[in-house]
PDB file of C-alpha atoms in Angstrom:
ATOM      1  CA  UNK A1458       9.290   1.752 -10.637  1.00 63.00           C
ATOM      2  CA  UNK A1459       5.518   0.892  -8.725  1.00 70.00           C
ATOM      3  CA  UNK A1460       6.171   0.232  -5.540  1.00 88.00           C
ATOM      4  CA  UNK A1461       4.161  -3.639  -5.815  1.00 92.00           C
ATOM      5  CA  UNK A1462       3.321  -4.457  -9.860  1.00 92.00           C
ATOM      6  CA  UNK A1463       1.919  -6.820 -11.674  1.00 92.00           C
ATOM      7  CA  UNK A1464       0.946  -7.008 -14.651  1.00 83.00           C
ATOM      8  CA  UNK A1465      -3.408  -6.457 -15.575  1.00 77.00           C
ATOM      9  CA  UNK A1466      -3.858  -9.028 -18.370  1.00 82.00           C
ATOM     10  CA  UNK A1467      -6.176 -10.373 -19.152  1.00 91.00           C
ATOM     11  CA  UNK A1468      -4.375 -13.855 -19.068  1.00 96.00           C
ATOM     12  CA  UNK A1469      -6.776 -15.876 -20.855  1.00 97.00           C
ATOM     13  CA  UNK A1470      -5.723 -20.491 -20.795  1.00 97.00           C
ATOM     14  CA  UNK A1471      -7.838 -22.832 -21.800  1.00 97.00           C
ATOM     15  CA  UNK A1472      -9.913 -25.384 -18.753  1.00 98.00           C
ATOM     16  CA  UNK A1473      -7.414 -28.156 -17.602  1.00 97.00           C
ATOM     17  CA  UNK A1474      -4.211 -25.840 -17.803  1.00 97.00           C
ATOM     18  CA  UNK A1475      -2.131 -23.993 -15.438  1.00 97.00           C
ATOM     19  CA  UNK A1476      -1.567 -20.558 -14.439  1.00 97.00           C
ATOM     20  CA  UNK A1477       0.894 -18.799 -13.678  1.00 97.00           C
ATOM     21  CA  UNK A1478       0.695 -14.989 -12.059  1.00 97.00           C
ATOM     22  CA  UNK A1479       3.715 -12.570 -11.191  1.00 96.00           C
ATOM     23  CA  UNK A1480       3.921 -10.200  -8.562  1.00 96.00           C
ATOM     24  CA  UNK A1481       7.545  -8.370  -8.593  1.00 95.00           C
ATOM     25  CA  UNK A1482       8.382  -6.195  -5.647  1.00 94.00           C
ATOM     26  CA  UNK A1483      10.028  -3.234  -4.365  1.00 92.00           C
ATOM     27  CA  UNK A1484      11.072  -3.116  -0.962  1.00 89.00           C
ATOM     28  CA  UNK A1485      13.536  -5.522  -0.621  1.00 90.00           C
ATOM     29  CA  UNK A1486      12.445  -5.730   3.519  1.00 89.00           C
ATOM     30  CA  UNK A1487       9.440  -7.167   2.955  1.00 89.00           C
ATOM     31  CA  UNK A1488       8.564 -10.287   5.174  1.00 89.00           C
ATOM     32  CA  UNK A1489       4.893 -11.571   3.727  1.00 92.00           C
ATOM     33  CA  UNK A1490       3.852 -12.387   0.421  1.00 94.00           C
ATOM     34  CA  UNK A1491      -0.017 -12.579   0.050  1.00 96.00           C
ATOM     35  CA  UNK A1492      -2.226 -13.307  -3.239  1.00 97.00           C
ATOM     36  CA  UNK A1493      -6.262 -13.136  -2.918  1.00 96.00           C
ATOM     37  CA  UNK A1494      -8.924 -13.512  -5.689  1.00 97.00           C
ATOM     38  CA  UNK A1495     -11.929 -10.851  -6.621  1.00 96.00           C
ATOM     39  CA  UNK A1496     -14.172 -12.220  -7.930  1.00 96.00           C
ATOM     40  CA  UNK A1497     -16.012  -8.977 -10.380  1.00 92.00           C
ATOM     41  CA  UNK A1498     -18.176  -7.473  -8.384  1.00 89.00           C
ATOM     42  CA  UNK A1499     -16.944  -8.380  -4.711  1.00 94.00           C
ATOM     43  CA  UNK A1500     -14.426  -7.552  -2.470  1.00 96.00           C
ATOM     44  CA  UNK A1501     -10.523  -9.580  -1.707  1.00 96.00           C
ATOM     45  CA  UNK A1502     -10.409 -13.022  -0.388  1.00 95.00           C
ATOM     46  CA  UNK A1503      -7.302 -14.359   0.524  1.00 94.00           C
ATOM     47  CA  UNK A1504      -6.169 -17.406  -1.667  1.00 95.00           C
ATOM     48  CA  UNK A1505      -2.100 -17.585  -0.242  1.00 94.00           C
ATOM     49  CA  UNK A1506       0.425 -16.666   1.838  1.00 93.00           C
ATOM     50  CA  UNK A1507       4.333 -17.050   1.826  1.00 95.00           C
ATOM     51  CA  UNK A1508       7.015 -15.851   4.413  1.00 93.00           C
ATOM     52  CA  UNK A1509       9.660 -18.395   3.098  1.00 92.00           C
ATOM     53  CA  UNK A1510      11.361 -18.917  -0.149  1.00 95.00           C
ATOM     54  CA  UNK A1511      10.681 -21.342  -2.371  1.00 95.00           C
ATOM     55  CA  UNK A1512       6.989 -23.133  -2.698  1.00 96.00           C
ATOM     56  CA  UNK A1513       4.259 -23.407  -1.393  1.00 96.00           C
ATOM     57  CA  UNK A1514       1.295 -25.747  -2.949  1.00 97.00           C
ATOM     58  CA  UNK A1515      -2.801 -25.242  -1.393  1.00 95.00           C
ATOM     59  CA  UNK A1516      -4.282 -27.780  -2.667  1.00 97.00           C
ATOM     60  CA  UNK A1517      -4.346 -26.983  -6.526  1.00 97.00           C
ATOM     61  CA  UNK A1518      -2.474 -23.411  -5.854  1.00 97.00           C
ATOM     62  CA  UNK A1519       1.104 -23.183  -5.115  1.00 98.00           C
ATOM     63  CA  UNK A1520       2.355 -19.713  -4.105  1.00 97.00           C
ATOM     64  CA  UNK A1521       6.695 -19.258  -5.201  1.00 97.00           C
ATOM     65  CA  UNK A1522       8.591 -16.802  -3.611  1.00 96.00           C
ATOM     66  CA  UNK A1523      12.064 -15.270  -4.587  1.00 96.00           C
ATOM     67  CA  UNK A1524      13.323 -12.493  -2.154  1.00 94.00           C
ATOM     68  CA  UNK A1525      16.700 -12.444  -4.299  1.00 94.00           C
ATOM     69  CA  UNK A1526      14.858 -11.511  -7.181  1.00 94.00           C
ATOM     70  CA  UNK A1527      12.012  -9.682  -5.622  1.00 95.00           C
ATOM     71  CA  UNK A1528       9.370 -11.873  -7.353  1.00 94.00           C
ATOM     72  CA  UNK A1529       6.336 -14.033  -6.223  1.00 97.00           C
ATOM     73  CA  UNK A1530       4.126 -15.177  -7.837  1.00 97.00           C
ATOM     74  CA  UNK A1531       0.889 -17.995  -8.098  1.00 97.00           C
ATOM     75  CA  UNK A1532       0.568 -21.254  -9.792  1.00 97.00           C
ATOM     76  CA  UNK A1533      -3.159 -22.028 -10.553  1.00 98.00           C
ATOM     77  CA  UNK A1534      -2.872 -25.951 -11.721  1.00 98.00           C
ATOM     78  CA  UNK A1535      -6.124 -27.631 -13.910  1.00 98.00           C
ATOM     79  CA  UNK A1536      -7.585 -23.980 -14.475  1.00 98.00           C
ATOM     80  CA  UNK A1537     -11.753 -24.180 -14.264  1.00 97.00           C
ATOM     81  CA  UNK A1538     -14.149 -21.516 -15.538  1.00 97.00           C
ATOM     82  CA  UNK A1539     -14.098 -20.366 -11.533  1.00 97.00           C
ATOM     83  CA  UNK A1540     -10.937 -19.472 -11.413  1.00 97.00           C
ATOM     84  CA  UNK A1541     -12.368 -16.703 -13.351  1.00 97.00           C
ATOM     85  CA  UNK A1542     -11.439 -13.111 -11.774  1.00 97.00           C
ATOM     86  CA  UNK A1543      -8.900 -11.511 -10.824  1.00 95.00           C
ATOM     87  CA  UNK A1544      -6.179 -12.068  -8.479  1.00 97.00           C
ATOM     88  CA  UNK A1545      -3.754  -9.154  -6.531  1.00 96.00           C
ATOM     89  CA  UNK A1546      -0.595  -9.620  -4.484  1.00 95.00           C
ATOM     90  CA  UNK A1547       0.372  -8.236  -1.630  1.00 94.00           C
ATOM     91  CA  UNK A1548       3.266  -7.036  -0.037  1.00 93.00           C
ATOM     92  CA  UNK A1549       3.531  -6.718   3.291  1.00 89.00           C
ATOM     93  CA  UNK A1550       6.931  -4.600   4.108  1.00 82.00           C
ATOM     94  CA  UNK A1551       6.782  -1.361   6.767  1.00 75.00           C
ATOM     95  CA  UNK A1552       3.052  -1.478   5.240  1.00 81.00           C
ATOM     96  CA  UNK A1553       1.221  -4.523   3.174  1.00 87.00           C
ATOM     97  CA  UNK A1554       0.781  -2.544  -0.552  1.00 90.00           C
ATOM     98  CA  UNK A1555      -1.379  -4.122  -3.080  1.00 93.00           C
ATOM     99  CA  UNK A1556      -0.674  -4.848  -7.331  1.00 93.00           C
ATOM    100  CA  UNK A1557      -3.675  -3.477  -8.785  1.00 92.00           C
ATOM    101  CA  UNK A1558      -4.389  -7.151  -9.748  1.00 94.00           C
ATOM    102  CA  UNK A1559      -4.364 -10.047 -12.469  1.00 95.00           C
ATOM    103  CA  UNK A1560      -7.706 -10.695 -14.328  1.00 95.00           C
ATOM    104  CA  UNK A1561      -7.336 -13.896 -14.862  1.00 96.00           C
ATOM    105  CA  UNK A1562     -10.052 -15.975 -17.750  1.00 97.00           C
ATOM    106  CA  UNK A1563     -10.053 -19.985 -17.989  1.00 97.00           C
ATOM    107  CA  UNK A1564     -11.867 -21.132 -21.339  1.00 96.00           C
ATOM    108  CA  UNK A1565     -14.094 -24.348 -21.111  1.00 94.00           C
TER     109      UNK A1565
ATOM    110  CA  UNK B 103     -20.720 -15.977  11.743  1.00 85.00           C
ATOM    111  CA  UNK B 104     -17.025 -14.300  11.700  1.00 84.00           C
ATOM    112  CA  UNK B 105     -17.472 -10.995   9.272  1.00 94.00           C
ATOM    113  CA  UNK B 106     -17.033  -7.211   8.111  1.00 97.00           C
ATOM    114  CA  UNK B 107     -20.568  -5.164   7.097  1.00 97.00           C
ATOM    115  CA  UNK B 108     -20.641  -2.238   5.655  1.00 97.00           C
ATOM    116  CA  UNK B 109     -23.026   0.108   4.170  1.00 97.00           C
ATOM    117  CA  UNK B 110     -24.267   1.026   2.064  1.00 97.00           C
ATOM    118  CA  UNK B 111     -23.620  -1.610  -1.033  1.00 97.00           C
ATOM    119  CA  UNK B 112     -24.153   1.273  -3.298  1.00 97.00           C
ATOM    120  CA  UNK B 113     -24.671   5.838  -2.798  1.00 97.00           C
ATOM    121  CA  UNK B 114     -24.675   8.278  -5.387  1.00 97.00           C
ATOM    122  CA  UNK B 115     -24.436  12.156  -3.650  1.00 95.00           C
ATOM    123  CA  UNK B 116     -23.792  15.681  -4.261  1.00 96.00           C
ATOM    124  CA  UNK B 117     -20.465  17.196  -4.056  1.00 97.00           C
ATOM    125  CA  UNK B 118     -20.493  18.094  -1.267  1.00 96.00           C
ATOM    126  CA  UNK B 119     -22.606  16.723   0.986  1.00 96.00           C
ATOM    127  CA  UNK B 120     -21.216  15.290   3.991  1.00 97.00           C
ATOM    128  CA  UNK B 121     -22.107  11.401   4.053  1.00 97.00           C
ATOM    129  CA  UNK B 122     -20.780   8.510   5.910  1.00 98.00           C
ATOM    130  CA  UNK B 123     -19.854   5.358   4.959  1.00 98.00           C
ATOM    131  CA  UNK B 124     -20.376   2.343   8.031  1.00 98.00           C
ATOM    132  CA  UNK B 125     -18.038  -0.046   8.891  1.00 98.00           C
ATOM    133  CA  UNK B 126     -18.409  -2.841  11.812  1.00 98.00           C
ATOM    134  CA  UNK B 127     -16.526  -6.411  12.730  1.00 97.00           C
ATOM    135  CA  UNK B 128     -17.409  -8.920  15.101  1.00 96.00           C
ATOM    136  CA  UNK B 129     -13.888 -10.940  15.463  1.00 94.00           C
ATOM    137  CA  UNK B 130     -12.766  -8.654  17.950  1.00 94.00           C
ATOM    138  CA  UNK B 131      -9.630  -7.653  15.442  1.00 94.00           C
ATOM    139  CA  UNK B 132      -7.069  -4.574  16.960  1.00 93.00           C
ATOM    140  CA  UNK B 133      -6.999  -3.579  13.333  1.00 93.00           C
ATOM    141  CA  UNK B 134      -9.205  -2.607  10.717  1.00 95.00           C
ATOM    142  CA  UNK B 135      -8.419  -0.176   7.396  1.00 96.00           C
ATOM    143  CA  UNK B 136     -10.692   1.554   4.756  1.00 97.00           C
ATOM    144  CA  UNK B 137      -9.383   0.838   1.183  1.00 97.00           C
ATOM    145  CA  UNK B 138     -10.307   2.938  -2.270  1.00 97.00           C
ATOM    146  CA  UNK B 139      -9.957   0.325  -6.004  1.00 96.00           C
ATOM    147  CA  UNK B 140      -9.960   2.320  -9.071  1.00 93.00           C
ATOM    148  CA  UNK B 141      -9.217   1.014 -12.501  1.00 87.00           C
ATOM    149  CA  UNK B 142      -5.988   0.114 -13.273  1.00 82.00           C
ATOM    150  CA  UNK B 143      -4.843   1.219  -9.457  1.00 85.00           C
ATOM    151  CA  UNK B 144      -5.423  -1.715  -6.980  1.00 87.00           C
ATOM    152  CA  UNK B 145      -5.799  -1.274  -3.172  1.00 93.00           C
ATOM    153  CA  UNK B 146      -4.758   1.966  -1.905  1.00 94.00           C
ATOM    154  CA  UNK B 147      -4.807   2.495   2.045  1.00 94.00           C
ATOM    155  CA  UNK B 148      -7.104   5.437   2.873  1.00 97.00           C
ATOM    156  CA  UNK B 149      -6.677   5.303   6.509  1.00 96.00           C
ATOM    157  CA  UNK B 150      -6.090   2.618   9.384  1.00 94.00           C
ATOM    158  CA  UNK B 151      -6.591   1.700  12.962  1.00 95.00           C
ATOM    159  CA  UNK B 152      -4.564  -0.605  15.230  1.00 92.00           C
ATOM    160  CA  UNK B 153      -6.620  -0.831  17.734  1.00 92.00           C
ATOM    161  CA  UNK B 154      -9.194   1.569  20.434  1.00 94.00           C
ATOM    162  CA  UNK B 155      -8.488   5.637  19.430  1.00 93.00           C
ATOM    163  CA  UNK B 156      -5.127   4.729  17.461  1.00 93.00           C
ATOM    164  CA  UNK B 157      -5.427   5.754  12.951  1.00 96.00           C
ATOM    165  CA  UNK B 158      -3.225   6.186  11.201  1.00 94.00           C
ATOM    166  CA  UNK B 159      -3.113   7.795   7.758  1.00 95.00           C
ATOM    167  CA  UNK B 160      -2.719   5.413   4.033  1.00 93.00           C
ATOM    168  CA  UNK B 161      -1.456   6.003   0.840  1.00 91.00           C
ATOM    169  CA  UNK B 162      -4.268   8.107   0.651  1.00 96.00           C
ATOM    170  CA  UNK B 163      -6.208   9.804   3.123  1.00 97.00           C
ATOM    171  CA  UNK B 164      -6.691  13.305   1.126  1.00 97.00           C
ATOM    172  CA  UNK B 165     -10.553  14.435   2.168  1.00 97.00           C
ATOM    173  CA  UNK B 166     -11.380  11.692   3.985  1.00 98.00           C
ATOM    174  CA  UNK B 167     -11.942  11.242   8.165  1.00 98.00           C
ATOM    175  CA  UNK B 168     -11.753   8.275  10.695  1.00 98.00           C
ATOM    176  CA  UNK B 169     -12.637   7.286  14.089  1.00 96.00           C
ATOM    177  CA  UNK B 170     -12.072   4.411  16.216  1.00 97.00           C
ATOM    178  CA  UNK B 171     -14.510   4.820  19.513  1.00 97.00           C
ATOM    179  CA  UNK B 172     -15.301   1.697  19.431  1.00 96.00           C
ATOM    180  CA  UNK B 173     -13.003  -2.108  18.417  1.00 96.00           C
ATOM    181  CA  UNK B 174     -15.282  -3.084  16.584  1.00 97.00           C
ATOM    182  CA  UNK B 175     -16.681   0.416  14.408  1.00 98.00           C
ATOM    183  CA  UNK B 176     -14.070   2.180  11.999  1.00 98.00           C
ATOM    184  CA  UNK B 177     -16.499   4.779   9.649  1.00 98.00           C
ATOM    185  CA  UNK B 178     -14.785   6.437   7.334  1.00 98.00           C
ATOM    186  CA  UNK B 179     -16.405  10.479   6.634  1.00 98.00           C
ATOM    187  CA  UNK B 180     -16.516  12.221   3.183  1.00 97.00           C
ATOM    188  CA  UNK B 181     -16.465  15.902   4.996  1.00 95.00           C
ATOM    189  CA  UNK B 182     -17.354  17.568   1.644  1.00 97.00           C
ATOM    190  CA  UNK B 183     -17.537  14.592  -1.222  1.00 97.00           C
ATOM    191  CA  UNK B 184     -15.837  15.156  -5.005  1.00 97.00           C
ATOM    192  CA  UNK B 185     -16.255  13.911  -7.956  1.00 97.00           C
ATOM    193  CA  UNK B 186     -12.653  12.434  -7.800  1.00 96.00           C
ATOM    194  CA  UNK B 187     -13.514  10.621  -4.619  1.00 98.00           C
ATOM    195  CA  UNK B 188     -16.450   8.413  -6.338  1.00 97.00           C
ATOM    196  CA  UNK B 189     -14.595   4.952  -6.632  1.00 97.00           C
ATOM    197  CA  UNK B 190     -15.408   1.154  -5.081  1.00 97.00           C
ATOM    198  CA  UNK B 191     -14.422   1.350  -0.871  1.00 98.00           C
ATOM    199  CA  UNK B 192     -14.151  -1.265   0.654  1.00 98.00           C
ATOM    200  CA  UNK B 193     -13.608  -1.444   4.984  1.00 97.00           C
ATOM    201  CA  UNK B 194     -10.622  -4.459   5.883  1.00 96.00           C
ATOM    202  CA  UNK B 195      -9.815  -5.600   9.085  1.00 95.00           C
ATOM    203  CA  UNK B 196      -6.723  -8.367  10.950  1.00 92.00           C
ATOM    204  CA  UNK B 197      -6.203  -9.519  14.440  1.00 88.00           C
ATOM    205  CA  UNK B 198      -2.810  -7.518  13.345  1.00 78.00           C
ATOM    206  CA  UNK B 199      -1.491  -5.664  11.047  1.00 67.00           C
ATOM    207  CA  UNK B 200       0.207  -7.466   8.777  1.00 68.00           C
ATOM    208  CA  UNK B 201      -1.643 -11.194   7.861  1.00 76.00           C
ATOM    209  CA  UNK B 202      -5.309 -11.939   6.691  1.00 87.00           C
ATOM    210  CA  UNK B 203      -6.833  -9.383   6.413  1.00 92.00           C
ATOM    211  CA  UNK B 204     -10.901  -9.688   5.527  1.00 94.00           C
ATOM    212  CA  UNK B 205     -12.157  -7.484   3.329  1.00 96.00           C
ATOM    213  CA  UNK B 206     -16.784  -6.216   3.715  1.00 97.00           C
ATOM    214  CA  UNK B 207     -18.989  -6.666   0.889  1.00 97.00           C
ATOM    215  CA  UNK B 208     -17.635  -2.741  -0.285  1.00 97.00           C
ATOM    216  CA  UNK B 209     -19.698   0.042  -1.270  1.00 98.00           C
ATOM    217  CA  UNK B 210     -19.489   1.507  -4.359  1.00 97.00           C
ATOM    218  CA  UNK B 211     -19.621   5.284  -4.365  1.00 97.00           C
ATOM    219  CA  UNK B 212     -20.807   7.670  -6.389  1.00 97.00           C
ATOM    220  CA  UNK B 213     -20.790  11.418  -6.714  1.00 97.00           C
ATOM    221  CA  UNK B 214     -21.903  14.076  -8.932  1.00 96.00           C
TER     222      UNK B 214
END
């Protein structure tokens, strides 16, 4: 089992829909959870972080953490074509580990 | 402007020819790290540094060297590059190792 696992996609959603990106992890001692967005040919940039169980909202983005089930998800409401990118989850336990990323495509 | 500066942006070289990729940050960050990104494998850590003169191996350190003589600089050295080191490389920094990472713009390396 990979330490941090994401569906590679591509995930395709129509403009205005909700995009749901998921990430599972194996280290139960993980403390910090991050979502990075990476546009094609660019470097990753942090868009959300969450430390506690539950939901954290920031604009159109919501991060959800369930430590008991060992998953973290990112919801993007009212998806826009500009949201088309690869989304990387990163989990901080003893070290920071990145998932392989999920490619999201938002169709106009 | 706060940034992590990596150079060069693109590099084509031949097997065995030593090369250095430079990384510099202007945010007074303690923590710096190098990653390589390959399709389907995500970002994998090569080396990291918690402070000046303190470096440690990441998940894929073989074939790479680093040094941290100054807080702002963290160069990545390939003493004898091989084709399996063809990859996209990112330098990143943060205040602490468990905080938001700031990434450089990346170096696309091709080893022929």
